[in-house]
mmCIF file of C-alpha atoms in Angstrom:
data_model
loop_
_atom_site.group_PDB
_atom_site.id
_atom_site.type_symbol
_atom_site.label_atom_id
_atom_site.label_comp_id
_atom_site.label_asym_id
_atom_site.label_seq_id
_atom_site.Cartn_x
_atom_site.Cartn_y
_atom_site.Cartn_z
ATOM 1 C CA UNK S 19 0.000 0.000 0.000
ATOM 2 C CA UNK S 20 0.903 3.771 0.157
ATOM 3 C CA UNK S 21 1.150 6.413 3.009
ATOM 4 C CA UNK S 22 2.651 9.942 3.359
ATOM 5 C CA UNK S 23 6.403 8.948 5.494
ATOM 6 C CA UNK S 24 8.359 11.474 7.274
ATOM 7 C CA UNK S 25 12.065 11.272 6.239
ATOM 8 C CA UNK S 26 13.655 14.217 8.532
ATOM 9 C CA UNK S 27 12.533 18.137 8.456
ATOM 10 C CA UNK S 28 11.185 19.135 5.010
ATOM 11 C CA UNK S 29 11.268 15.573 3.528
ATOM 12 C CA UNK S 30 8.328 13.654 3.546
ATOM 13 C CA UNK S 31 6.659 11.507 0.372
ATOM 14 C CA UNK S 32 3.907 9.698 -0.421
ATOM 15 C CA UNK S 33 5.180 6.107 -1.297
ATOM 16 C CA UNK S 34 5.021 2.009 -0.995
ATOM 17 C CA UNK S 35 5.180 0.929 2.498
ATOM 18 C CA UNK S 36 4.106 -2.128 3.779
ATOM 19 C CA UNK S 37 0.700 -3.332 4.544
ATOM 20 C CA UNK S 38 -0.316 -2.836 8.161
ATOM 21 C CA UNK S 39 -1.350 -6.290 10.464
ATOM 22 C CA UNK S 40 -2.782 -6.795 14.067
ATOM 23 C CA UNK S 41 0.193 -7.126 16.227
ATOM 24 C CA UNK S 42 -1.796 -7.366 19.731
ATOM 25 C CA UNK S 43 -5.565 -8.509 20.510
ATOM 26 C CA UNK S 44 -6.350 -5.007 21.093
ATOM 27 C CA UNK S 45 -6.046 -4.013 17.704
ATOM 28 C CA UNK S 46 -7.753 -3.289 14.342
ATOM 29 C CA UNK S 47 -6.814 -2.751 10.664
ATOM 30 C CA UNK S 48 -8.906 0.023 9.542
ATOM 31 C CA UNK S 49 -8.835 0.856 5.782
ATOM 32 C CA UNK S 50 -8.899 4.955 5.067
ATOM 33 C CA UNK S 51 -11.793 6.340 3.552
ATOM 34 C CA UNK S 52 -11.242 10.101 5.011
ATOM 35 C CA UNK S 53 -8.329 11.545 6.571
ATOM 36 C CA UNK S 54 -7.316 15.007 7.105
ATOM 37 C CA UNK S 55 -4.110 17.080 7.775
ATOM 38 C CA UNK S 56 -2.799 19.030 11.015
ATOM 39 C CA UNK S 57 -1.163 21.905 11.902
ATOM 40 C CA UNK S 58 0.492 19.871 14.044
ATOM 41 C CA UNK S 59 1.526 17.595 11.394
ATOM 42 C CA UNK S 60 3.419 21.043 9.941
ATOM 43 C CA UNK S 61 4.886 21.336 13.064
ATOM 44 C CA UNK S 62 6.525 17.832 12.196
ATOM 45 C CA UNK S 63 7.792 18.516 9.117
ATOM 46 C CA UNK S 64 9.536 21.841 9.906
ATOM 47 C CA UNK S 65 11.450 19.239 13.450
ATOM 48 C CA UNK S 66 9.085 20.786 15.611
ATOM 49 C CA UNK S 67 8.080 17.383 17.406
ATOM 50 C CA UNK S 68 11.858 15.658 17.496
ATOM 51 C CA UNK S 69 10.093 12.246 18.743
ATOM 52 C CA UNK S 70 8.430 11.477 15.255
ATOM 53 C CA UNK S 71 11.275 9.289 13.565
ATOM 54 C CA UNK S 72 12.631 9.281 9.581
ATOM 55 C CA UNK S 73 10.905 6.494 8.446
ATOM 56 C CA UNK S 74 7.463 7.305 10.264
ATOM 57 C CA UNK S 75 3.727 7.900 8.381
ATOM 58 C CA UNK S 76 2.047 10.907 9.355
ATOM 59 C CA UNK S 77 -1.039 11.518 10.726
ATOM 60 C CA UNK S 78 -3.599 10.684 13.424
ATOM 61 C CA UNK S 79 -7.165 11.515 12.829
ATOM 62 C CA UNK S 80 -9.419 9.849 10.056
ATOM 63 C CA UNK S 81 -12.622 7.872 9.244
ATOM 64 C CA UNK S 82 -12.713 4.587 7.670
ATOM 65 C CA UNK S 83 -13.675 0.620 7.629
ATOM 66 C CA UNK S 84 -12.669 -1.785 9.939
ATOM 67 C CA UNK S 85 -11.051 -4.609 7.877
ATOM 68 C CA UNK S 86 -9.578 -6.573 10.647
ATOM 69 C CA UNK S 87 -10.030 -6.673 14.652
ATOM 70 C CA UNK S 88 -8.335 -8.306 16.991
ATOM 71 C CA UNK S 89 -9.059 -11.194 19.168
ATOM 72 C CA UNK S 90 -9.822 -8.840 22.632
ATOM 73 C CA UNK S 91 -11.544 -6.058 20.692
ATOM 74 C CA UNK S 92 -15.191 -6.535 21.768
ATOM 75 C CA UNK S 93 -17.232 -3.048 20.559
ATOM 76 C CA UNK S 94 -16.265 -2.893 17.058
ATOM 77 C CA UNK S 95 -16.725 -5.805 13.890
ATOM 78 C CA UNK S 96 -15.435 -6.107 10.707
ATOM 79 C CA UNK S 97 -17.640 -3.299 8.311
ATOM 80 C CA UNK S 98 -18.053 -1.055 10.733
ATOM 81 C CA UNK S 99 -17.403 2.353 9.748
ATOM 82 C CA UNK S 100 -15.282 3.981 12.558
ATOM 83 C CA UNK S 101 -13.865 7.678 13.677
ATOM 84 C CA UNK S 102 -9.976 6.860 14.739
ATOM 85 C CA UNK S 103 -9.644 9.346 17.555
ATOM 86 C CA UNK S 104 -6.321 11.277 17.759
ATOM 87 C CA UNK S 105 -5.791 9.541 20.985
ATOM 88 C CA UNK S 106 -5.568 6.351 21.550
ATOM 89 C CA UNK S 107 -6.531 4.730 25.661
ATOM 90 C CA UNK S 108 -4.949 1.639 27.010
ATOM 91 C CA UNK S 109 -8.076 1.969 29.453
ATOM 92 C CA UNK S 110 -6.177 0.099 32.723
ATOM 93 C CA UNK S 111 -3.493 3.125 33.359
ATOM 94 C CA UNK S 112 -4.160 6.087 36.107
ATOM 95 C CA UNK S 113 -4.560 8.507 33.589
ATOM 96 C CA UNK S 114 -7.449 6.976 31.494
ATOM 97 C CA UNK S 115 -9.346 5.688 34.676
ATOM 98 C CA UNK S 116 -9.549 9.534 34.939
ATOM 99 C CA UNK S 117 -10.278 9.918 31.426
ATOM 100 C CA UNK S 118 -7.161 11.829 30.660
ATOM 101 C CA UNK S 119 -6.133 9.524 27.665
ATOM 102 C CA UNK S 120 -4.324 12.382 26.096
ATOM 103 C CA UNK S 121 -1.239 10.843 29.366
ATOM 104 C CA UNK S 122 -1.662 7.526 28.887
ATOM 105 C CA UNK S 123 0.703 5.631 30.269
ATOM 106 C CA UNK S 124 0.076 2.111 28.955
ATOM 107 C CA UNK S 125 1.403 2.538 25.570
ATOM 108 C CA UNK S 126 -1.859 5.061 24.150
ATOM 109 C CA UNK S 127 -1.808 9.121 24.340
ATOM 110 C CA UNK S 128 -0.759 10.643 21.228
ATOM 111 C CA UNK S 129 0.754 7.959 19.311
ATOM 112 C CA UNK S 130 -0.361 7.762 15.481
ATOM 113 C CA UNK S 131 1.860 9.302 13.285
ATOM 114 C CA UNK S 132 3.941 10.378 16.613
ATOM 115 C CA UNK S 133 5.408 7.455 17.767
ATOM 116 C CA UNK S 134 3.959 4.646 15.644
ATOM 117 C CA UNK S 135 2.982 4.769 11.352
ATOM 118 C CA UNK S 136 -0.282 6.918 11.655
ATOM 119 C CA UNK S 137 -3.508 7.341 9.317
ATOM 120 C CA UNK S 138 -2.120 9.408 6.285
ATOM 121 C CA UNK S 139 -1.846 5.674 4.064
ATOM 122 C CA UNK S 140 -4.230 3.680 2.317
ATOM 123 C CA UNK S 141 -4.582 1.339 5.932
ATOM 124 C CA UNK S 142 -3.863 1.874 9.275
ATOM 125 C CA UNK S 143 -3.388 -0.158 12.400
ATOM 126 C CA UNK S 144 -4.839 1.023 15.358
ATOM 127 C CA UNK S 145 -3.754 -0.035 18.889
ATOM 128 C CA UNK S 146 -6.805 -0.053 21.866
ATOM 129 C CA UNK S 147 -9.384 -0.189 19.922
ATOM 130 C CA UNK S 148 -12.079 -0.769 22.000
ATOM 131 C CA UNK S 149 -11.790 2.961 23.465
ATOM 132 C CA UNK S 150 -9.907 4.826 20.563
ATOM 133 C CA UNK S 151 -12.355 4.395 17.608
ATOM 134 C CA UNK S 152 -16.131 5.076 17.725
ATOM 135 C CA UNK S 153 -18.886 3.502 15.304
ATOM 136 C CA UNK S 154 -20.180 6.469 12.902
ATOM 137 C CA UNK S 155 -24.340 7.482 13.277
ATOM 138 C CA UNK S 156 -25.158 7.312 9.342
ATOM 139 C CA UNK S 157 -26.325 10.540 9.660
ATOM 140 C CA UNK S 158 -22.477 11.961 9.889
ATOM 141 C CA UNK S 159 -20.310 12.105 6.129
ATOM 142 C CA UNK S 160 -16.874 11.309 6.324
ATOM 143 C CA UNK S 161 -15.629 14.656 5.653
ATOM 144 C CA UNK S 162 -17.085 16.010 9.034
ATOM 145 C CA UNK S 163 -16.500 13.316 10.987
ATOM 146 C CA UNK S 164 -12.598 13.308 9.963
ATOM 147 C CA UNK S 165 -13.109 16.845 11.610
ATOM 148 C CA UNK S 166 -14.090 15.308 15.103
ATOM 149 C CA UNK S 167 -10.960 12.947 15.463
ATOM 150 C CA UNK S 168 -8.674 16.154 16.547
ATOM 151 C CA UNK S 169 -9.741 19.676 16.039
ATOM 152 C CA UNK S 170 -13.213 19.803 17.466
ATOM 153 C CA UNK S 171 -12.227 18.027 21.069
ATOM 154 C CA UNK S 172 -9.097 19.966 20.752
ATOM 155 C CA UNK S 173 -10.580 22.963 20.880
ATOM 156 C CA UNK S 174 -13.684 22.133 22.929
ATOM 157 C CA UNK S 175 -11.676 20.661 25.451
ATOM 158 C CA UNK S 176 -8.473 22.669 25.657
ATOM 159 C CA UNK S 177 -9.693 25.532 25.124
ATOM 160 C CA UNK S 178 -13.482 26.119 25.645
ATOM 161 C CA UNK S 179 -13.830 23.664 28.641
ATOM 162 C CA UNK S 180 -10.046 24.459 30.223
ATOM 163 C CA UNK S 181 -10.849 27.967 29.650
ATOM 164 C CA UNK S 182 -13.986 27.795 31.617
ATOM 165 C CA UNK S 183 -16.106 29.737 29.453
ATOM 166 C CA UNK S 184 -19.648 30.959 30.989
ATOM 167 C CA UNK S 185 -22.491 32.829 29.784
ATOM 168 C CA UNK S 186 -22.070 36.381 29.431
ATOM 169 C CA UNK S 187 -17.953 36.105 29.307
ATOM 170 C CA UNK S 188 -16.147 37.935 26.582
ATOM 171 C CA UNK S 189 -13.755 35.445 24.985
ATOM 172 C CA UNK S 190 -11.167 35.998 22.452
ATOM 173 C CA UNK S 191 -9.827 33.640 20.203
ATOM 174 C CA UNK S 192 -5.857 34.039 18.589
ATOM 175 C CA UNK S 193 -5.387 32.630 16.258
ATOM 176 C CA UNK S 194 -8.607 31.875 13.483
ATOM 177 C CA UNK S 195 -7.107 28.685 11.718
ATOM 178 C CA UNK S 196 -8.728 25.480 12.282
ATOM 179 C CA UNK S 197 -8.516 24.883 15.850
ATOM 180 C CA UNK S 198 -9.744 28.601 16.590
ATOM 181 C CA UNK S 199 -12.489 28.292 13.757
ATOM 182 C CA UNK S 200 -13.796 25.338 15.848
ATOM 183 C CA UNK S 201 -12.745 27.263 19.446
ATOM 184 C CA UNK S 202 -15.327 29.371 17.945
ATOM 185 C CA UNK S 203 -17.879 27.602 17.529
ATOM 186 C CA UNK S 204 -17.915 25.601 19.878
ATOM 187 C CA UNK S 205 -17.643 28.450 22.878
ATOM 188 C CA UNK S 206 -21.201 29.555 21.467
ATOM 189 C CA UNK S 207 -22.623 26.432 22.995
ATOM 190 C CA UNK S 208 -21.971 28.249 26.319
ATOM 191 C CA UNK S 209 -23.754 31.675 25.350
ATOM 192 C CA UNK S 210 -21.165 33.967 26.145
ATOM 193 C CA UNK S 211 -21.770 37.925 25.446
ATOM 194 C CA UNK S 212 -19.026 38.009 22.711
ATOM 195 C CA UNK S 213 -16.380 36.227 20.665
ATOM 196 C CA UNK S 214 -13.742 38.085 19.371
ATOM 197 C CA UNK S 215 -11.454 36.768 16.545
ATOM 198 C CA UNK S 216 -7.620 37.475 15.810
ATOM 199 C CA UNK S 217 -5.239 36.803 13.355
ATOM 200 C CA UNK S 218 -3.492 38.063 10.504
ATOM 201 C CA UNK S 219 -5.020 36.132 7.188
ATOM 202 C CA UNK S 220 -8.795 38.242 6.046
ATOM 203 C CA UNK S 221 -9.498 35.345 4.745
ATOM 204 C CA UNK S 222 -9.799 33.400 8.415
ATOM 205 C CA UNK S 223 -11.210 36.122 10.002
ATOM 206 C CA UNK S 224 -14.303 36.679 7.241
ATOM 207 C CA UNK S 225 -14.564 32.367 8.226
ATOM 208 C CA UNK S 226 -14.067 33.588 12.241
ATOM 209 C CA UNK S 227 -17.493 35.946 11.488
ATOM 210 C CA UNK S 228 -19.332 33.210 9.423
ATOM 211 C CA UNK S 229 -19.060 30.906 12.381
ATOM 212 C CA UNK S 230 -20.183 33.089 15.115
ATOM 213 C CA UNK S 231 -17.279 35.790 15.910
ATOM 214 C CA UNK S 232 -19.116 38.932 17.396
ATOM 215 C CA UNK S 233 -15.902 41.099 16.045
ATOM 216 C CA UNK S 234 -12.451 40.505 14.278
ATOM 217 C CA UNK S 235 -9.362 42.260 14.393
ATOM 218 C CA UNK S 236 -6.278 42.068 12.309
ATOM 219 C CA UNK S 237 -3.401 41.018 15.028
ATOM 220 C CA UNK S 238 -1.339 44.130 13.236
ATOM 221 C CA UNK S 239 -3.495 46.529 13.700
ATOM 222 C CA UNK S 240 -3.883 46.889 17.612
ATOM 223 C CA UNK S 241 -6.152 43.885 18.661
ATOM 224 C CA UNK S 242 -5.154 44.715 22.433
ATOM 225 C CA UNK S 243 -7.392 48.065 21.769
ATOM 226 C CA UNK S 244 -10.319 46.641 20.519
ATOM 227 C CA UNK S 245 -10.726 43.975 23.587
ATOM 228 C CA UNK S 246 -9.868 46.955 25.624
ATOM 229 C CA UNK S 247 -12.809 49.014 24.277
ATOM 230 C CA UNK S 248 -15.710 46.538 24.020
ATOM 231 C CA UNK S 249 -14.465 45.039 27.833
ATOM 232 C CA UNK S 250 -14.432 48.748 29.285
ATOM 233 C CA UNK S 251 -10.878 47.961 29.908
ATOM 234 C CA UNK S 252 -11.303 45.346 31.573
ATOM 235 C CA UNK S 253 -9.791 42.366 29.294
ATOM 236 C CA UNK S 254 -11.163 39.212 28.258
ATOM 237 C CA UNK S 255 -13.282 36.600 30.543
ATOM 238 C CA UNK S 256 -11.230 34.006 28.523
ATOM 239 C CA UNK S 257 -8.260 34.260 25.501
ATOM 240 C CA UNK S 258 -7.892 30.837 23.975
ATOM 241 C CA UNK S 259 -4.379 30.581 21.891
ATOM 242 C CA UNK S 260 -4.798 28.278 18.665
ATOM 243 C CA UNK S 261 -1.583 29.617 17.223
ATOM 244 C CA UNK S 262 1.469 28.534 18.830
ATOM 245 C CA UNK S 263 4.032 31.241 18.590
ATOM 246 C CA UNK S 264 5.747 32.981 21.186
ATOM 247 C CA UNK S 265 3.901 36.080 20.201
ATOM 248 C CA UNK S 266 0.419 35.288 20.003
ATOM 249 C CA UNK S 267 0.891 33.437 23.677
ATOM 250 C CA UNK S 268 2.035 36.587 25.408
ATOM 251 C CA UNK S 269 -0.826 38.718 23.728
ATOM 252 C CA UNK S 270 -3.405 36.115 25.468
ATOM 253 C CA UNK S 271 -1.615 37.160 28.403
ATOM 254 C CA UNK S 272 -2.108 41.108 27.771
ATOM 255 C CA UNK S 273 -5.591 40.714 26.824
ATOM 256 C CA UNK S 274 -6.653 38.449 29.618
ATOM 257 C CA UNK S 275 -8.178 40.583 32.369
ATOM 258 C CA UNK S 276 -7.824 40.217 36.098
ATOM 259 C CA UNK S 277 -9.101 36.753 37.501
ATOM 260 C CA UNK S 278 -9.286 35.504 33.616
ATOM 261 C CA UNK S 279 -8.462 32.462 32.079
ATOM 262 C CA UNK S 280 -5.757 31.750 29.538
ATOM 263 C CA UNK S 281 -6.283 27.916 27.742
ATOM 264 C CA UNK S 282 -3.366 27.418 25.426
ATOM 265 C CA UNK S 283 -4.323 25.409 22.835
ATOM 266 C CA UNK S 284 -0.865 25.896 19.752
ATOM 267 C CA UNK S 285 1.579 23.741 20.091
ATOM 268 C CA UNK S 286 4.485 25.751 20.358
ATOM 269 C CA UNK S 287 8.194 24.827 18.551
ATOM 270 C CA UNK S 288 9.750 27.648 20.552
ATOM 271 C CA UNK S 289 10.143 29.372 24.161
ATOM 272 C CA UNK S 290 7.614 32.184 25.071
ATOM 273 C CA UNK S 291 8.098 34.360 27.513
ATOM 274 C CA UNK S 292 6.138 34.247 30.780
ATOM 275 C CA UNK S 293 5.591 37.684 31.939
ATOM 276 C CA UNK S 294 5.252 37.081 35.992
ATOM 277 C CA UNK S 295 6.452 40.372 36.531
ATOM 278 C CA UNK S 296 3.018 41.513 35.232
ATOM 279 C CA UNK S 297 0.897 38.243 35.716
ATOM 280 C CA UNK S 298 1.778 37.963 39.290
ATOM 281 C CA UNK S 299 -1.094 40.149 40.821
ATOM 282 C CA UNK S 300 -3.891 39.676 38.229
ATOM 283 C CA UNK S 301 -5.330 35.792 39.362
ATOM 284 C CA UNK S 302 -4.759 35.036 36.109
ATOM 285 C CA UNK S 303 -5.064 30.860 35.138
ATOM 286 C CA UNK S 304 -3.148 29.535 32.628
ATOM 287 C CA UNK S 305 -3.994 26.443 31.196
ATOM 288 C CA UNK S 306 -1.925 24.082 28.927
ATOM 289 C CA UNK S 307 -2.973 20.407 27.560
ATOM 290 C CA UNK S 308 -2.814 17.966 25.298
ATOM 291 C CA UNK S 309 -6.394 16.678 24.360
ATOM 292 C CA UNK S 310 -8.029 13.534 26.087
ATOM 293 C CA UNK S 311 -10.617 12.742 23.582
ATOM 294 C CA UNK S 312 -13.139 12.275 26.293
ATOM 295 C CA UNK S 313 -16.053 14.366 24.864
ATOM 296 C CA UNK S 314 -16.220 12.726 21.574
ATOM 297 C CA UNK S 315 -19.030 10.600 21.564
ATOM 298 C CA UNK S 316 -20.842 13.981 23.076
ATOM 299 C CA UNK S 317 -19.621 15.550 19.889
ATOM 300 C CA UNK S 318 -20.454 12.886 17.876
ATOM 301 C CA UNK S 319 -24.001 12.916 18.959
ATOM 302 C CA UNK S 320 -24.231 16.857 18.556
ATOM 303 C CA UNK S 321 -22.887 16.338 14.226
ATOM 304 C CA UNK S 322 -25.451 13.920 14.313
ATOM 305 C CA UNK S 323 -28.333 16.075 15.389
ATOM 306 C CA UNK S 324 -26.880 19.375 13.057
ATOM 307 C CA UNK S 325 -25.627 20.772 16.039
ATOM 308 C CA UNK S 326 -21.936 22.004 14.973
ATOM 309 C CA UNK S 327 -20.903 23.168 11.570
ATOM 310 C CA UNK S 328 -18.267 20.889 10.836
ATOM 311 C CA UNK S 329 -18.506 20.705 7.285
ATOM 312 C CA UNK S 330 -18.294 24.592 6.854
ATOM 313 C CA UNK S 331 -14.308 24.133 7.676
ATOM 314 C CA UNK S 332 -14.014 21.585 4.752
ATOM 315 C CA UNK S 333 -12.169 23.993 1.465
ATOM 316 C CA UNK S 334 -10.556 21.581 -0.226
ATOM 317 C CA UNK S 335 -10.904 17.824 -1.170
ATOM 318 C CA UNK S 336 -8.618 15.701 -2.785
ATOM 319 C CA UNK S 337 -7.699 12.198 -3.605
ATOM 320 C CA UNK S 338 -5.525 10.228 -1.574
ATOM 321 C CA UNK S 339 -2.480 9.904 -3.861
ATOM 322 C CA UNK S 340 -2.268 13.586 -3.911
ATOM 323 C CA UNK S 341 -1.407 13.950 -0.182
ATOM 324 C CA UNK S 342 1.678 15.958 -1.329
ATOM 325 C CA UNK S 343 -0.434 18.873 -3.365
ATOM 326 C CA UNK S 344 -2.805 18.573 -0.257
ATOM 327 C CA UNK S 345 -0.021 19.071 2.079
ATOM 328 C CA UNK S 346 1.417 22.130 -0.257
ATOM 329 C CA UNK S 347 -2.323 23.536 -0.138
ATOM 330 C CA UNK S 348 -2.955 23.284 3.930
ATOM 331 C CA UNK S 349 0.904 24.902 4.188
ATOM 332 C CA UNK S 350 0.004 28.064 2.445
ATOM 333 C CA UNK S 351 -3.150 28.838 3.786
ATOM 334 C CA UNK S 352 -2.413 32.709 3.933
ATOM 335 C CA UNK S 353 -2.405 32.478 0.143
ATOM 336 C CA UNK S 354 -4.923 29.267 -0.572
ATOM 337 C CA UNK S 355 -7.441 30.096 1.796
ATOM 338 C CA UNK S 356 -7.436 26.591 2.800
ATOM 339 C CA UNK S 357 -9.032 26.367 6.324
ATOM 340 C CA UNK S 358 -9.243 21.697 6.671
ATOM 341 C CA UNK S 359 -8.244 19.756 3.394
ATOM 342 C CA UNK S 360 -9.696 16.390 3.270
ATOM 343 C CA UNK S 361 -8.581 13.354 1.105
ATOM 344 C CA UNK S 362 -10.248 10.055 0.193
ATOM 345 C CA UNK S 363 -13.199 8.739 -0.651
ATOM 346 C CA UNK S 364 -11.891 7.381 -3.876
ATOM 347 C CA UNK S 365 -11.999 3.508 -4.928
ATOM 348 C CA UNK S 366 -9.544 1.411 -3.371
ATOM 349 C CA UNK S 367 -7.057 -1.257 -4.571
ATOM 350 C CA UNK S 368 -7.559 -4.523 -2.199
ATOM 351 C CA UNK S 369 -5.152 -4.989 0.040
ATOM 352 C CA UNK S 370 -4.740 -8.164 2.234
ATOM 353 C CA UNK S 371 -4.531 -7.869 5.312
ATOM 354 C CA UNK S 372 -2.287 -10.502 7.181
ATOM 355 C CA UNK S 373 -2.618 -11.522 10.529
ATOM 356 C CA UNK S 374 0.456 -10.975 12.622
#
């Protein structure tokens, strides 16, 4: 078969590897019918993430078949059509008996296309099956369910539910890429007063406004003012950061007013500076964290019912085999407009599946 390897920073391809197989009774051999690409999967490619090894396929969110389970696996079958979660649970470990999967400890956390081949190939293997893929309602495509194996519990849990955001709160977003597009919308499930939207791209923020920003501002042109003005200089209830540069971190922390919440949500290749000289006498929380993965069935159940716009991030759609012109498209999305690209969908060659 074929999947998109990482060879080292700024070398990756789309070429022959071999086929997948269940190597432990927890597993299942899924074949791809939907996968999408991450920022943080950029972050790979430019050495971001040093853990991801030459030699490793990219990728960890997608929707597809189960071909092959393992002899343990007991909630999913052969033809089922499954969401692979981002995160994958061992279940038994401290962490996910307090559903924080995202620090599992019994071989699960973030581990496709991290620290084992991930979902960006024609099959994947998926370890812990019984907690790390969920059984689709027909009512949900595949191109908006790819969207709620990563960037819609990312941002509902890292940064709308960490962030603690309440009815009435002002709450600005940086950053109005994916993850902040879907900060966005989901922090309108809790009814707060305003949502403002920041970044640099028009593009994004005319996307920020279509899916429920109250105001934008162009992170050139003096966003600190604006949140100033419609808070009565007061700050923000809650600043999410869905950028991940040392920059757009310590502007949450300008923005954020007095007994606010900051939930970083970017994954960041570089140090920021932590301004405690300021911070210090404000009450200010700051929140980091990888995502757990816990409220997906809850999300699941809301795309079923029509309840989040999911398929309004979808810009592009492509083939698998052109992963590369997909990749080139989702990297220049200051000059593509792309928001999510998603591939698949098209016929697939058999592949046999062997048995460990």
């Amino acid at each position: 078969m074929k999947g998109y390897v990482f060879h080292g920073p700024g070398q990756s391809a789309w070429e022959e590897i071999p086929d997948p197989a269940v190597k432990e009774p927890t597993d299942v051999v899924v074949r791809v019918d939907a996968v999408t690409i991450c920022g943080t999967d950029l972050h790979i490619l430019k050495g971001d993430v040093p853990e991801v090894h030459p030699g490793t396929v990219l990728g960890h969110e997608a929707v597809g078949e189960i071909m092959e389970v393992g002899g343990d696996v007991r909630t999913v079958r052969p033809g089922d059509r499954v969401l692979i979660s981002c995160i994958s649970a061992c279940g038994r470990c401290r962490y996910c008996r307090e559903s924080a999967y995202g620090q599992c400890r019994g071989g699960g956390g973030w581990i496709l296309g991290h620290l084992i081949d991930g979902t960006q190939a024609e099959y994947v293997r998926v370890p812990y099956a019984d907690l790390s893929v969920h059984v689709l309602p027909s009512a949900v495509e595949n191109k908006d369910a790819v969207l709620l194996a990563d960037i819609f519990p990312t941002s509902y849990e890292v940064g709308v539910l960490n962030g603690h955001v309440r009815p009435g709160d002002t709450v600005a977003v940086v950053g109005a890429g994916p993850i902040g597009l879907a900060a966005i919308a989901t922090a309108r499930l809790f009814a707060p007063e305003r949502i403002v939207a920041v970044d640099l791209a028009a593009s994004r923020l005319e996307a920020a406004k279509l899916l429920g920003a109250d105001a934008v501002a162009d992170a050139r042109e003096e966003p600190e003012q604006l949140i100033a003005d419609l808070t009565d200089g007061l700050g923000a209830d809650v600043v999410i950061e869905a950028v991940g540069v040392p920059e757009s971190f310590e502007m949450c922390t300008r923005v954020v007013r007095p007994g606010g919440h900051v939930a970083n949500v970017g994954v960041h290749g570089k140090p920021a500076t932590l301004h405690l000289e300021d911070l210090w006498i404000k009450n200010v929380t700051i929140t980091t964290g990888l995502v757990d993965t816990h409220s997906t069935p809850t999300l699941l159940r809301m795309a079923a019912a029509g309840r989040l716009p999911t398929g309004q991030l979808v810009t592009h759609t492509f083939p698998l085999d052109r992963m590369e012109e997909a990749y080139d498209i989702f990297a220049r999305a200051a000059d593509t407009g792309a928001l999510k690209v998603v591939l698949g969908e098209q016929p697939h060659e058999e592949v046999v599946v062997r048995a460990a």
